[in-house]
Amino acid sequence: MIWSVVVPLAGGLAALLAPRRAARIAILTSVATLAVALALTRAVALDGALEHRPGGWPPPLGIRLVVDGVGVLFLLLVALVFVAATVYGASFFDPVETDRIDTGREAYDAEASDHAVRKGPRAPEGFWALWLFALASLDGLFLTADLFNMYVAIELLTLASVGLVAITNDRASVTAALRYLLAGMVASLFFLLGISLLYAEYGVLDLEALATAISAATDPASATGVALPLILTGLAVKAALFPFHFWLPPAHGSAFSPVSAVLSGLVVKGPFFVLLRLVTGPFAPVVPEAAGLALGALAVVGILWGSVRALQQPRLKLLIAYSTVAQIGYLFLALGLAISDPAGPAVRGGVVYALAHGCAKASMFLALGAIVRSTGHDRIRRLIAPQRGAPIAVSAFAVAGLAIMGFPPSGGFVGKLLIGEAATGADQWWTLAGLIVGGLLAALYLFRVFRRVFVAVPDDTAPLPRAPLGLEVPALALAVVSLLLGLAAALPLGLVS
Amino acid sequence: MTLATLYGTLGIVLFALGLYGAIVRRRVLRKLVAVNVMISGVFLTFIAAGSRSPGEPDPVAQAIVLTGIVVTLGGTALGLALVRRIHALDLTSDPLEPLDG
Amino acid sequence: MTWHAWLPVLTLLSSLVPGLVIFALPERSFRTRTTLNLAGASIKLVFVTLIARGLLAGEDFTSVLPLGAGLDLVLHADNLSVLFALLSAVLWFFSTIYAIGYLEGSPNRSRFFGFYSLCVSSTVGVAFAGNLLTFFFFYEALALATYPLVVHRGTAASLDAGRVYLGYTLFGSALLLAGVLWLRSLAGPVPFVPGGSLPATALAHRGDLVWIFLILVAGLGVKAALVPLHGWLPVAMIAPAPVSALLHAVAVVKAGAFGLIRLVNDVFGAGALVAIGVERVLPTVAAVTILWGSVRALGQTRLKRLLAYSTVSQLSYVALGTSLLGVTASVGGLVHLVHQGLMKITLFFCAGNLAETLGIQEIRDMKGVGRRMPLTMIAFTACALGMIGIPPLAGFVSKWYLALGGLETGRPWVIAVLVASTLLNAAYFLPIIYSVWFGTPDRPWRGSSAHPTAGEPAARPWWGETGPLLVWPTVAVALLATGAGLFANAPFSPLAWAKFIVSGGGP
């Protein structure tokens, strides 16, 4: 189990030491991490949740690592997306020195290189090491069963993510990274203050011990009355729940495409996972129903707001970023419903939705990078039949779009269905309305893009250069996974019990 | 009022002050400093939380605060590095000025 | 699983797999694409026929894919699904041939045929759906697969039409989703069972059920083009003729009408509808739609728009027949599902032939075209007369059963609606038929000399009025449409099968 963290950490160190082979090391490492995740999945499917104590130390000084069905699904998701994004990154970054002036940005200048194959930027120094550290901290977050270690993992994840945004190295991205960092640090401090109040009350940090302590306490609701809102707020900021989403679109919109894919697809799922684990675990007896309603209400507003903003974006990359703001709303809808009914379909719906969205959103950002490589820009109104230059990426974008809109047979459909079922079961009609209207809005903003595929090409249009396959195929692979997740939903749902 | 409660309250006051600064101050460096005030507040609370049995220091709380200091130091350093980078990329900008778009 | 369980799945795959392969084909591989298309269409026909034979012998065809958490995708073949699947399989076969001829040499054919196949696969999925969830699953897929076909030409006009289509259809899907979720929360998985599948516990929530029924009817009504949700249909006419033909005859509108049949007969059932007091809703809406569609058709100057409004009207015959909740009326509704499909696809093929060969879009340009394109116009005339309901053509059979059904269920006003509709049908079709055969053209057609009747190229044989791939499918479906009426009492006619369905037919 510990290998899920050790492998990417070691890979990251190796990438630091051998920068010339860093891309190859990263691919090997992510594949190895996937293998570990698969082995863990098999073990969990056979024997149920697993526990590991590094060094054999018992709590409280020792740290417990626990992986259950939900955790292993997220580990799989992370490993899968990382494999695709790493393979993609290896082609995204130009391995050879070019005489082009290296601005570190994707080539947005359409006139300069219309007929040539466009070059990608060079891989910035230390990129792959940072990349693998992000993977390690994500995996750590999904494994830890200890509040303080959750804080550490989530903070390291933020630092790595901020670094990955800033590495684009232009004014917009570094500013966005700084804003991301400030929001992230304030959020973690909320989380940490909440943890310290809990520690003052119960003297434990281990989740299992905390659950015992809370259920044994005489008046647990008042004791956690301050800590819980702090923790919820902190994690909601990290997960970019409306109205704390302000940092997300500039950061995800200005990073390199593979980085955006990982940030949007995976990193925001980290705090969601922690919240899910907390409110269905130790906090289940004490979370007031009002908290669920509040999260649900924010989620609905977030879905509407994110979708409307996505509709207004002139650039495809920002559209996808705002779409993430809306999609996080779905996750929090599930979370809110899970608070009222921890055993209901909301948890399963939220998990399936998170998996589908993780693959689909990552695929969209990867596809976007391929499209930009071919067209030289991402202005939606100026895209004319982009499939001429990047047919596979455009198909990937469309297929991933199915999951985002929640259309069959995608995993998004099953997730949405389960969340909707939880909403009708809880008689929360406004939640159901938000869910359905959100799907409609998603279709509206995505069809703004889809219809560009069908625009008749004027005769005098210059042909588009072909995007490299290394950019297109990973995007399609993830999109197909998000699609098949709908038909094979029984497999992940079997692990969530 | 025990010493621990006093420390805890002080920590929360520091946290609130820092939060106020982090939200209200517009200049980036001041925001960073304010965040560090928040950090001190949280750690103070944690130390107070660990002193339930007088005279016997809680190793867990100490270990946590030490780890926390390392992590938050990393964050602060990264923030400062980013401020410098913005300045380096755009020499017209003042590193002390507020963030714009 | 035995082969019985696999057969509905295989039927689905027989168009899905070729469709996916076609997407990947380069534009120039005409031969491979055509082979795949025709092979898929033929295999599908064989599969559906096998299922029909099996059903006659009392066999059961069910396959289940559990999605976990109580969600099951169920493909189940019953008599009604076979009716619809057979219709779509037959018409897909002919319209594929037609589309190959129609789109010859135009760009983006791989994309077109890919989505064409997806569209048909979704239709088959709709036909074989064994519960409400599965129905919704394929219904949504159908909505999406159709959009690329509507906007296929990529002009500003067709993209706008696509927007309208999408707006309506997504609105319908949203309603349907709400209804499905709500009903599932009351009644569990909602399988399709003749006579209704709502458990007694659900029937206690009368108020909820009324709303659910109305929401579901509205959701399905968008595709079934019930007034006032029909606005997309005339706009979607911008699509290429084979698409319009398929949309109107089988895929989209029929999925809506088929859904209404399932909803009325197999989800709620007559008893529950009467018990919750909504049995009058659908007949009223259907009657209004029949009249409104016919009235609007009267004022149209473009042939395809006229046909579209005619579809709006004719389609509600199906809804009307089903919603009267009587045996004879149901037969009329079901048989019209097939009859309207056969006749309407012919009419659209004819319209496509006119547009493609002579550039005719407007009705006033059709004067005298009967002499230039006799085969096409004979087919057109036969089906237009059938639509009007001249005995013994197909439309007459449907209307006869509907009228009898109206009497049988104590609603004589149905006859008044049918008579009014027939008169209106006659009023918009007969002038066209007259001018086609007896008029003289005001101006030369595109691609013709100044005197179209005299200036025929001598080399052209008498049947060569346009490309063979356009003429022969038209003639074939026209023959089927005529045959369905003339031989309505034959053992395997659509009428016989409709009776078989209504009687709850076993072996």
PDB file of N, CA, C and O in Angstrom, chain A residues 348 387 402 405 407-409 413-414 416-418 420-421 424 429 432 436 440 443 447 451 453-456 486-487 489-490 493, chain C residues 65-69 71 73 111 133 136-137 140-141 144 147-148 151 153-154 159-160 163 166 170 174 177-178 181-182 184-185:
ATOM      1  N   ARG A 348     -22.765   6.726  -3.602  1.00  0.00           N
ATOM      2  CA  ARG A 348     -22.392   5.991  -4.815  1.00  0.00           C
ATOM      3  C   ARG A 348     -22.445   6.905  -6.036  1.00  0.00           C
ATOM      4  O   ARG A 348     -21.565   6.885  -6.893  1.00  0.00           O
ATOM      5  N   GLN A 387     -11.738  19.320 -36.479  1.00  0.00           N
ATOM      6  CA  GLN A 387     -11.399  17.908 -36.670  1.00  0.00           C
ATOM      7  C   GLN A 387     -10.514  17.692 -37.888  1.00  0.00           C
ATOM      8  O   GLN A 387      -9.946  16.628 -38.062  1.00  0.00           O
ATOM      9  N   LEU A 402     -20.086  13.926 -23.357  1.00  0.00           N
ATOM     10  CA  LEU A 402     -21.252  13.138 -22.948  1.00  0.00           C
ATOM     11  C   LEU A 402     -21.273  12.964 -21.433  1.00  0.00           C
ATOM     12  O   LEU A 402     -22.317  13.098 -20.794  1.00  0.00           O
ATOM     13  N   MET A 405     -22.127  16.262 -19.720  1.00  0.00           N
ATOM     14  CA  MET A 405     -23.543  16.599 -19.802  1.00  0.00           C
ATOM     15  C   MET A 405     -24.404  15.577 -19.057  1.00  0.00           C
ATOM     16  O   MET A 405     -25.585  15.800 -18.851  1.00  0.00           O
ATOM     17  N   PHE A 407     -25.012  12.457 -20.242  1.00  0.00           N
ATOM     18  CA  PHE A 407     -25.829  11.719 -21.201  1.00  0.00           C
ATOM     19  C   PHE A 407     -25.432  10.250 -21.229  1.00  0.00           C
ATOM     20  O   PHE A 407     -24.272   9.930 -20.995  1.00  0.00           O
ATOM     21  N   PRO A 408     -26.379   9.364 -21.512  1.00  0.00           N
ATOM     22  CA  PRO A 408     -26.013   7.966 -21.650  1.00  0.00           C
ATOM     23  C   PRO A 408     -25.137   7.788 -22.873  1.00  0.00           C
ATOM     24  O   PRO A 408     -25.269   8.566 -23.809  1.00  0.00           O
ATOM     25  N   PRO A 409     -24.303   6.764 -22.898  1.00  0.00           N
ATOM     26  CA  PRO A 409     -24.107   5.763 -21.844  1.00  0.00           C
ATOM     27  C   PRO A 409     -22.961   6.115 -20.912  1.00  0.00           C
ATOM     28  O   PRO A 409     -22.338   5.204 -20.386  1.00  0.00           O
ATOM     29  N   PHE A 413     -23.806   9.911 -16.655  1.00  0.00           N
ATOM     30  CA  PHE A 413     -25.241   9.606 -16.653  1.00  0.00           C
ATOM     31  C   PHE A 413     -25.619   8.807 -15.416  1.00  0.00           C
ATOM     32  O   PHE A 413     -26.569   9.148 -14.702  1.00  0.00           O
ATOM     33  N   VAL A 414     -24.846   7.755 -15.153  1.00  0.00           N
ATOM     34  CA  VAL A 414     -25.163   6.922 -13.987  1.00  0.00           C
ATOM     35  C   VAL A 414     -25.031   7.725 -12.707  1.00  0.00           C
ATOM     36  O   VAL A 414     -25.889   7.664 -11.815  1.00  0.00           O
ATOM     37  N   LYS A 416     -25.312  10.964 -12.314  1.00  0.00           N
ATOM     38  CA  LYS A 416     -26.394  11.932 -12.221  1.00  0.00           C
ATOM     39  C   LYS A 416     -27.694  11.242 -11.814  1.00  0.00           C
ATOM     40  O   LYS A 416     -28.467  11.756 -11.009  1.00  0.00           O
ATOM     41  N   LEU A 417     -27.899  10.062 -12.385  1.00  0.00           N
ATOM     42  CA  LEU A 417     -29.110   9.305 -12.066  1.00  0.00           C
ATOM     43  C   LEU A 417     -29.166   8.970 -10.576  1.00  0.00           C
ATOM     44  O   LEU A 417     -30.202   9.126  -9.925  1.00  0.00           O
ATOM     45  N   LEU A 418     -28.027   8.529 -10.048  1.00  0.00           N
ATOM     46  CA  LEU A 418     -28.009   8.147  -8.632  1.00  0.00           C
ATOM     47  C   LEU A 418     -28.186   9.360  -7.736  1.00  0.00           C
ATOM     48  O   LEU A 418     -28.907   9.308  -6.733  1.00  0.00           O
ATOM     49  N   GLY A 420     -29.726  12.039  -8.562  1.00  0.00           N
ATOM     50  CA  GLY A 420     -31.134  12.414  -8.711  1.00  0.00           C
ATOM     51  C   GLY A 420     -32.032  11.507  -7.890  1.00  0.00           C
ATOM     52  O   GLY A 420     -33.011  11.954  -7.292  1.00  0.00           O
ATOM     53  N   GLU A 421     -31.688  10.238  -7.857  1.00  0.00           N
ATOM     54  CA  GLU A 421     -32.489   9.306  -7.065  1.00  0.00           C
ATOM     55  C   GLU A 421     -32.411   9.651  -5.581  1.00  0.00           C
ATOM     56  O   GLU A 421     -33.428   9.635  -4.871  1.00  0.00           O
ATOM     57  N   THR A 424     -34.676  12.730  -5.069  1.00  0.00           N
ATOM     58  CA  THR A 424     -36.111  12.444  -4.979  1.00  0.00           C
ATOM     59  C   THR A 424     -36.407  11.677  -3.698  1.00  0.00           C
ATOM     60  O   THR A 424     -37.441  11.888  -3.073  1.00  0.00           O
ATOM     61  N   TRP A 429     -36.625  18.714  -3.968  1.00  0.00           N
ATOM     62  CA  TRP A 429     -36.952  18.983  -5.375  1.00  0.00           C
ATOM     63  C   TRP A 429     -36.050  20.014  -5.988  1.00  0.00           C
ATOM     64  O   TRP A 429     -35.742  19.964  -7.166  1.00  0.00           O
ATOM     65  N   LEU A 432     -33.019  18.334  -7.304  1.00  0.00           N
ATOM     66  CA  LEU A 432     -33.279  17.667  -8.567  1.00  0.00           C
ATOM     67  C   LEU A 432     -33.333  18.696  -9.695  1.00  0.00           C
ATOM     68  O   LEU A 432     -32.766  18.492 -10.777  1.00  0.00           O
ATOM     69  N   ILE A 436     -30.920  18.860 -13.011  1.00  0.00           N
ATOM     70  CA  ILE A 436     -31.407  18.753 -14.384  1.00  0.00           C
ATOM     71  C   ILE A 436     -31.088  20.025 -15.174  1.00  0.00           C
ATOM     72  O   ILE A 436     -30.609  19.958 -16.311  1.00  0.00           O
ATOM     73  N   LEU A 440     -28.785  20.640 -18.593  1.00  0.00           N
ATOM     74  CA  LEU A 440     -29.202  21.399 -19.776  1.00  0.00           C
ATOM     75  C   LEU A 440     -28.176  22.475 -20.120  1.00  0.00           C
ATOM     76  O   LEU A 440     -27.792  22.637 -21.280  1.00  0.00           O
ATOM     77  N   ALA A 443     -25.143  21.101 -21.649  1.00  0.00           N
ATOM     78  CA  ALA A 443     -25.357  20.811 -23.067  1.00  0.00           C
ATOM     79  C   ALA A 443     -25.269  22.100 -23.878  1.00  0.00           C
ATOM     80  O   ALA A 443     -24.678  22.122 -24.954  1.00  0.00           O
ATOM     81  N   PHE A 447     -22.437  22.408 -26.630  1.00  0.00           N
ATOM     82  CA  PHE A 447     -22.833  22.434 -28.037  1.00  0.00           C
ATOM     83  C   PHE A 447     -22.358  23.702 -28.739  1.00  0.00           C
ATOM     84  O   PHE A 447     -22.284  23.740 -29.956  1.00  0.00           O
ATOM     85  N   ARG A 451     -20.885  22.470 -32.214  1.00  0.00           N
ATOM     86  CA  ARG A 451     -21.398  22.901 -33.514  1.00  0.00           C
ATOM     87  C   ARG A 451     -20.285  23.426 -34.408  1.00  0.00           C
ATOM     88  O   ARG A 451     -20.434  23.456 -35.622  1.00  0.00           O
ATOM     89  N   VAL A 453     -17.740  21.907 -35.063  1.00  0.00           N
ATOM     90  CA  VAL A 453     -17.286  20.752 -35.843  1.00  0.00           C
ATOM     91  C   VAL A 453     -18.038  20.673 -37.160  1.00  0.00           C
ATOM     92  O   VAL A 453     -17.498  20.254 -38.188  1.00  0.00           O
ATOM     93  N   PHE A 454     -19.296  21.104 -37.139  1.00  0.00           N
ATOM     94  CA  PHE A 454     -20.148  20.869 -38.301  1.00  0.00           C
ATOM     95  C   PHE A 454     -20.163  22.046 -39.258  1.00  0.00           C
ATOM     96  O   PHE A 454     -20.808  21.991 -40.289  1.00  0.00           O
ATOM     97  N   VAL A 455     -19.471  23.123 -38.882  1.00  0.00           N
ATOM     98  CA  VAL A 455     -19.451  24.286 -39.759  1.00  0.00           C
ATOM     99  C   VAL A 455     -18.823  23.904 -41.092  1.00  0.00           C
ATOM    100  O   VAL A 455     -17.770  23.278 -41.136  1.00  0.00           O
ATOM    101  N   ALA A 456     -19.529  24.250 -42.160  1.00  0.00           N
ATOM    102  CA  ALA A 456     -18.996  23.955 -43.486  1.00  0.00           C
ATOM    103  C   ALA A 456     -17.712  24.742 -43.685  1.00  0.00           C
ATOM    104  O   ALA A 456     -17.622  25.919 -43.332  1.00  0.00           O
ATOM    105  N   GLY A 486     -20.038   4.201 -17.653  1.00  0.00           N
ATOM    106  CA  GLY A 486     -21.486   4.153 -17.538  1.00  0.00           C
ATOM    107  C   GLY A 486     -22.006   2.743 -17.708  1.00  0.00           C
ATOM    108  O   GLY A 486     -22.873   2.286 -16.961  1.00  0.00           O
ATOM    109  N   LEU A 487     -21.472   2.023 -18.702  1.00  0.00           N
ATOM    110  CA  LEU A 487     -21.975   0.679 -18.965  1.00  0.00           C
ATOM    111  C   LEU A 487     -21.460  -0.313 -17.937  1.00  0.00           C
ATOM    112  O   LEU A 487     -22.112  -1.310 -17.645  1.00  0.00           O
ATOM    113  N   ALA A 489     -20.746   0.412 -14.773  1.00  0.00           N
ATOM    114  CA  ALA A 489     -20.809   1.077 -13.463  1.00  0.00           C
ATOM    115  C   ALA A 489     -20.919   0.071 -12.325  1.00  0.00           C
ATOM    116  O   ALA A 489     -20.596   0.388 -11.186  1.00  0.00           O
ATOM    117  N   ALA A 490     -21.375  -1.151 -12.651  1.00  0.00           N
ATOM    118  CA  ALA A 490     -21.531  -2.145 -11.600  1.00  0.00           C
ATOM    119  C   ALA A 490     -20.191  -2.459 -10.936  1.00  0.00           C
ATOM    120  O   ALA A 490     -20.141  -2.768  -9.743  1.00  0.00           O
ATOM    121  N   LEU A 493     -19.272   0.443  -8.505  1.00  0.00           N
ATOM    122  CA  LEU A 493     -20.310   0.515  -7.469  1.00  0.00           C
ATOM    123  C   LEU A 493     -20.225  -0.673  -6.532  1.00  0.00           C
ATOM    124  O   LEU A 493     -20.591  -0.585  -5.366  1.00  0.00           O
TER     125      LEU A 493
ATOM    126  N   LEU C  65     -28.308  -5.859 -18.261  1.00  0.00           N
ATOM    127  CA  LEU C  65     -26.984  -5.372 -17.861  1.00  0.00           C
ATOM    128  C   LEU C  65     -27.164  -4.571 -16.582  1.00  0.00           C
ATOM    129  O   LEU C  65     -27.668  -3.453 -16.612  1.00  0.00           O
ATOM    130  N   PRO C  66     -26.794  -5.138 -15.433  1.00  0.00           N
ATOM    131  CA  PRO C  66     -26.945  -4.354 -14.201  1.00  0.00           C
ATOM    132  C   PRO C  66     -25.883  -3.261 -14.127  1.00  0.00           C
ATOM    133  O   PRO C  66     -24.710  -3.512 -14.422  1.00  0.00           O
ATOM    134  N   LEU C  67     -26.320  -2.055 -13.813  1.00  0.00           N
ATOM    135  CA  LEU C  67     -25.369  -0.963 -13.640  1.00  0.00           C
ATOM    136  C   LEU C  67     -24.990  -0.815 -12.179  1.00  0.00           C
ATOM    137  O   LEU C  67     -24.256   0.082 -11.807  1.00  0.00           O
ATOM    138  N   GLY C  68     -25.512  -1.671 -11.343  1.00  0.00           N
ATOM    139  CA  GLY C  68     -25.240  -1.550  -9.923  1.00  0.00           C
ATOM    140  C   GLY C  68     -26.233  -0.601  -9.288  1.00  0.00           C
ATOM    141  O   GLY C  68     -26.883   0.187  -9.961  1.00  0.00           O
ATOM    142  N   ALA C  69     -26.347  -0.682  -7.966  1.00  0.00           N
ATOM    143  CA  ALA C  69     -27.196   0.219  -7.200  1.00  0.00           C
ATOM    144  C   ALA C  69     -28.630   0.212  -7.702  1.00  0.00           C
ATOM    145  O   ALA C  69     -29.308   1.222  -7.733  1.00  0.00           O
ATOM    146  N   LEU C  71     -29.863  -0.114 -10.617  1.00  0.00           N
ATOM    147  CA  LEU C  71     -30.147   0.349 -11.969  1.00  0.00           C
ATOM    148  C   LEU C  71     -29.864  -0.790 -12.934  1.00  0.00           C
ATOM    149  O   LEU C  71     -28.767  -1.332 -12.950  1.00  0.00           O
ATOM    150  N   LEU C  73     -30.135  -2.065 -17.001  1.00  0.00           N
ATOM    151  CA  LEU C  73     -30.490  -1.869 -18.401  1.00  0.00           C
ATOM    152  C   LEU C  73     -31.064  -3.186 -18.898  1.00  0.00           C
ATOM    153  O   LEU C  73     -30.400  -4.220 -18.826  1.00  0.00           O
ATOM    154  N   ARG C 111     -18.786  10.732 -41.568  1.00  0.00           N
ATOM    155  CA  ARG C 111     -19.454  11.273 -40.389  1.00  0.00           C
ATOM    156  C   ARG C 111     -20.956  11.043 -40.494  1.00  0.00           C
ATOM    157  O   ARG C 111     -21.608  10.603 -39.551  1.00  0.00           O
ATOM    158  N   LEU C 133     -36.139   3.094 -17.510  1.00  0.00           N
ATOM    159  CA  LEU C 133     -34.778   3.617 -17.486  1.00  0.00           C
ATOM    160  C   LEU C 133     -34.065   3.337 -18.806  1.00  0.00           C
ATOM    161  O   LEU C 133     -33.419   4.213 -19.385  1.00  0.00           O
ATOM    162  N   PHE C 136     -35.295   5.547 -21.494  1.00  0.00           N
ATOM    163  CA  PHE C 136     -34.725   6.884 -21.400  1.00  0.00           C
ATOM    164  C   PHE C 136     -33.289   6.892 -21.914  1.00  0.00           C
ATOM    165  O   PHE C 136     -32.863   7.813 -22.622  1.00  0.00           O
ATOM    166  N   PHE C 137     -32.559   5.869 -21.549  1.00  0.00           N
ATOM    167  CA  PHE C 137     -31.163   5.719 -21.964  1.00  0.00           C
ATOM    168  C   PHE C 137     -31.032   5.872 -23.480  1.00  0.00           C
ATOM    169  O   PHE C 137     -30.277   6.689 -23.992  1.00  0.00           O
ATOM    170  N   GLU C 140     -32.365   9.315 -25.061  1.00  0.00           N
ATOM    171  CA  GLU C 140     -31.383  10.397 -24.994  1.00  0.00           C
ATOM    172  C   GLU C 140     -30.309  10.211 -26.051  1.00  0.00           C
ATOM    173  O   GLU C 140     -29.903  11.164 -26.715  1.00  0.00           O
ATOM    174  N   ALA C 141     -29.832   8.980 -26.183  1.00  0.00           N
ATOM    175  CA  ALA C 141     -28.805   8.699 -27.174  1.00  0.00           C
ATOM    176  C   ALA C 141     -29.305   9.077 -28.557  1.00  0.00           C
ATOM    177  O   ALA C 141     -28.577   9.658 -29.368  1.00  0.00           O
ATOM    178  N   LEU C 144     -29.151  12.809 -29.209  1.00  0.00           N
ATOM    179  CA  LEU C 144     -27.814  13.309 -29.516  1.00  0.00           C
ATOM    180  C   LEU C 144     -27.342  12.858 -30.886  1.00  0.00           C
ATOM    181  O   LEU C 144     -26.725  13.616 -31.619  1.00  0.00           O
ATOM    182  N   TYR C 147     -28.635  15.058 -33.837  1.00  0.00           N
ATOM    183  CA  TYR C 147     -28.192  16.440 -34.037  1.00  0.00           C
ATOM    184  C   TYR C 147     -27.197  16.598 -35.189  1.00  0.00           C
ATOM    185  O   TYR C 147     -27.396  17.447 -36.057  1.00  0.00           O
ATOM    186  N   PRO C 148     -26.150  15.764 -35.239  1.00  0.00           N
ATOM    187  CA  PRO C 148     -25.192  15.935 -36.343  1.00  0.00           C
ATOM    188  C   PRO C 148     -25.836  15.742 -37.713  1.00  0.00           C
ATOM    189  O   PRO C 148     -25.369  16.323 -38.690  1.00  0.00           O
ATOM    190  N   VAL C 151     -27.677  19.078 -38.651  1.00  0.00           N
ATOM    191  CA  VAL C 151     -26.789  20.174 -39.052  1.00  0.00           C
ATOM    192  C   VAL C 151     -25.783  19.739 -40.109  1.00  0.00           C
ATOM    193  O   VAL C 151     -24.832  20.460 -40.386  1.00  0.00           O
ATOM    194  N   ARG C 153     -25.262  19.753 -43.226  1.00  0.00           N
ATOM    195  CA  ARG C 153     -24.761  20.617 -44.289  1.00  0.00           C
ATOM    196  C   ARG C 153     -23.830  21.709 -43.789  1.00  0.00           C
ATOM    197  O   ARG C 153     -23.053  22.262 -44.554  1.00  0.00           O
ATOM    198  N   GLY C 154     -23.955  22.072 -42.512  1.00  0.00           N
ATOM    199  CA  GLY C 154     -23.025  23.031 -41.949  1.00  0.00           C
ATOM    200  C   GLY C 154     -23.260  24.466 -42.356  1.00  0.00           C
ATOM    201  O   GLY C 154     -22.443  25.338 -42.055  1.00  0.00           O
ATOM    202  N   LEU C 159     -27.307  25.102 -39.070  1.00  0.00           N
ATOM    203  CA  LEU C 159     -26.833  25.180 -37.689  1.00  0.00           C
ATOM    204  C   LEU C 159     -27.905  25.801 -36.801  1.00  0.00           C
ATOM    205  O   LEU C 159     -28.090  25.391 -35.651  1.00  0.00           O
ATOM    206  N   ASP C 160     -28.620  26.779 -37.345  1.00  0.00           N
ATOM    207  CA  ASP C 160     -29.701  27.368 -36.557  1.00  0.00           C
ATOM    208  C   ASP C 160     -30.821  26.364 -36.330  1.00  0.00           C
ATOM    209  O   ASP C 160     -31.379  26.286 -35.231  1.00  0.00           O
ATOM    210  N   ARG C 163     -29.893  24.208 -33.627  1.00  0.00           N
ATOM    211  CA  ARG C 163     -30.064  24.829 -32.322  1.00  0.00           C
ATOM    212  C   ARG C 163     -31.514  24.685 -31.848  1.00  0.00           C
ATOM    213  O   ARG C 163     -31.772  24.334 -30.700  1.00  0.00           O
ATOM    214  N   LEU C 166     -32.191  21.099 -30.958  1.00  0.00           N
ATOM    215  CA  LEU C 166     -31.541  20.748 -29.705  1.00  0.00           C
ATOM    216  C   LEU C 166     -32.290  21.333 -28.520  1.00  0.00           C
ATOM    217  O   LEU C 166     -32.488  20.665 -27.498  1.00  0.00           O
ATOM    218  N   LEU C 170     -33.716  18.775 -25.853  1.00  0.00           N
ATOM    219  CA  LEU C 170     -33.117  18.736 -24.515  1.00  0.00           C
ATOM    220  C   LEU C 170     -34.150  19.089 -23.453  1.00  0.00           C
ATOM    221  O   LEU C 170     -34.155  18.528 -22.360  1.00  0.00           O
ATOM    222  N   ALA C 174     -35.067  16.688 -20.404  1.00  0.00           N
ATOM    223  CA  ALA C 174     -35.019  17.109 -19.002  1.00  0.00           C
ATOM    224  C   ALA C 174     -36.328  16.748 -18.304  1.00  0.00           C
ATOM    225  O   ALA C 174     -36.323  16.208 -17.191  1.00  0.00           O
ATOM    226  N   LEU C 177     -36.411  13.035 -17.789  1.00  0.00           N
ATOM    227  CA  LEU C 177     -35.539  12.593 -16.697  1.00  0.00           C
ATOM    228  C   LEU C 177     -36.207  12.849 -15.342  1.00  0.00           C
ATOM    229  O   LEU C 177     -36.226  11.975 -14.468  1.00  0.00           O
ATOM    230  N   ALA C 178     -36.783  14.043 -15.208  1.00  0.00           N
ATOM    231  CA  ALA C 178     -37.464  14.354 -13.952  1.00  0.00           C
ATOM    232  C   ALA C 178     -38.581  13.351 -13.701  1.00  0.00           C
ATOM    233  O   ALA C 178     -38.720  12.808 -12.598  1.00  0.00           O
ATOM    234  N   LEU C 181     -37.200   9.823 -12.802  1.00  0.00           N
ATOM    235  CA  LEU C 181     -36.676   9.750 -11.433  1.00  0.00           C
ATOM    236  C   LEU C 181     -37.811   9.770 -10.416  1.00  0.00           C
ATOM    237  O   LEU C 181     -37.807   9.015  -9.437  1.00  0.00           O
ATOM    238  N   TRP C 182     -38.769  10.616 -10.667  1.00  0.00           N
ATOM    239  CA  TRP C 182     -39.888  10.735  -9.740  1.00  0.00           C
ATOM    240  C   TRP C 182     -40.676   9.418  -9.682  1.00  0.00           C
ATOM    241  O   TRP C 182     -40.988   8.900  -8.612  1.00  0.00           O
ATOM    242  N   ARG C 184     -39.596   6.476 -10.499  1.00  0.00           N
ATOM    243  CA  ARG C 184     -38.785   5.425  -9.875  1.00  0.00           C
ATOM    244  C   ARG C 184     -38.805   5.535  -8.362  1.00  0.00           C
ATOM    245  O   ARG C 184     -38.763   4.531  -7.649  1.00  0.00           O
ATOM    246  N   SER C 185     -38.868   6.759  -7.854  1.00  0.00           N
ATOM    247  CA  SER C 185     -38.877   6.908  -6.400  1.00  0.00           C
ATOM    248  C   SER C 185     -40.188   6.381  -5.813  1.00  0.00           C
ATOM    249  O   SER C 185     -40.235   5.968  -4.658  1.00  0.00           O
TER     250      SER C 185
END
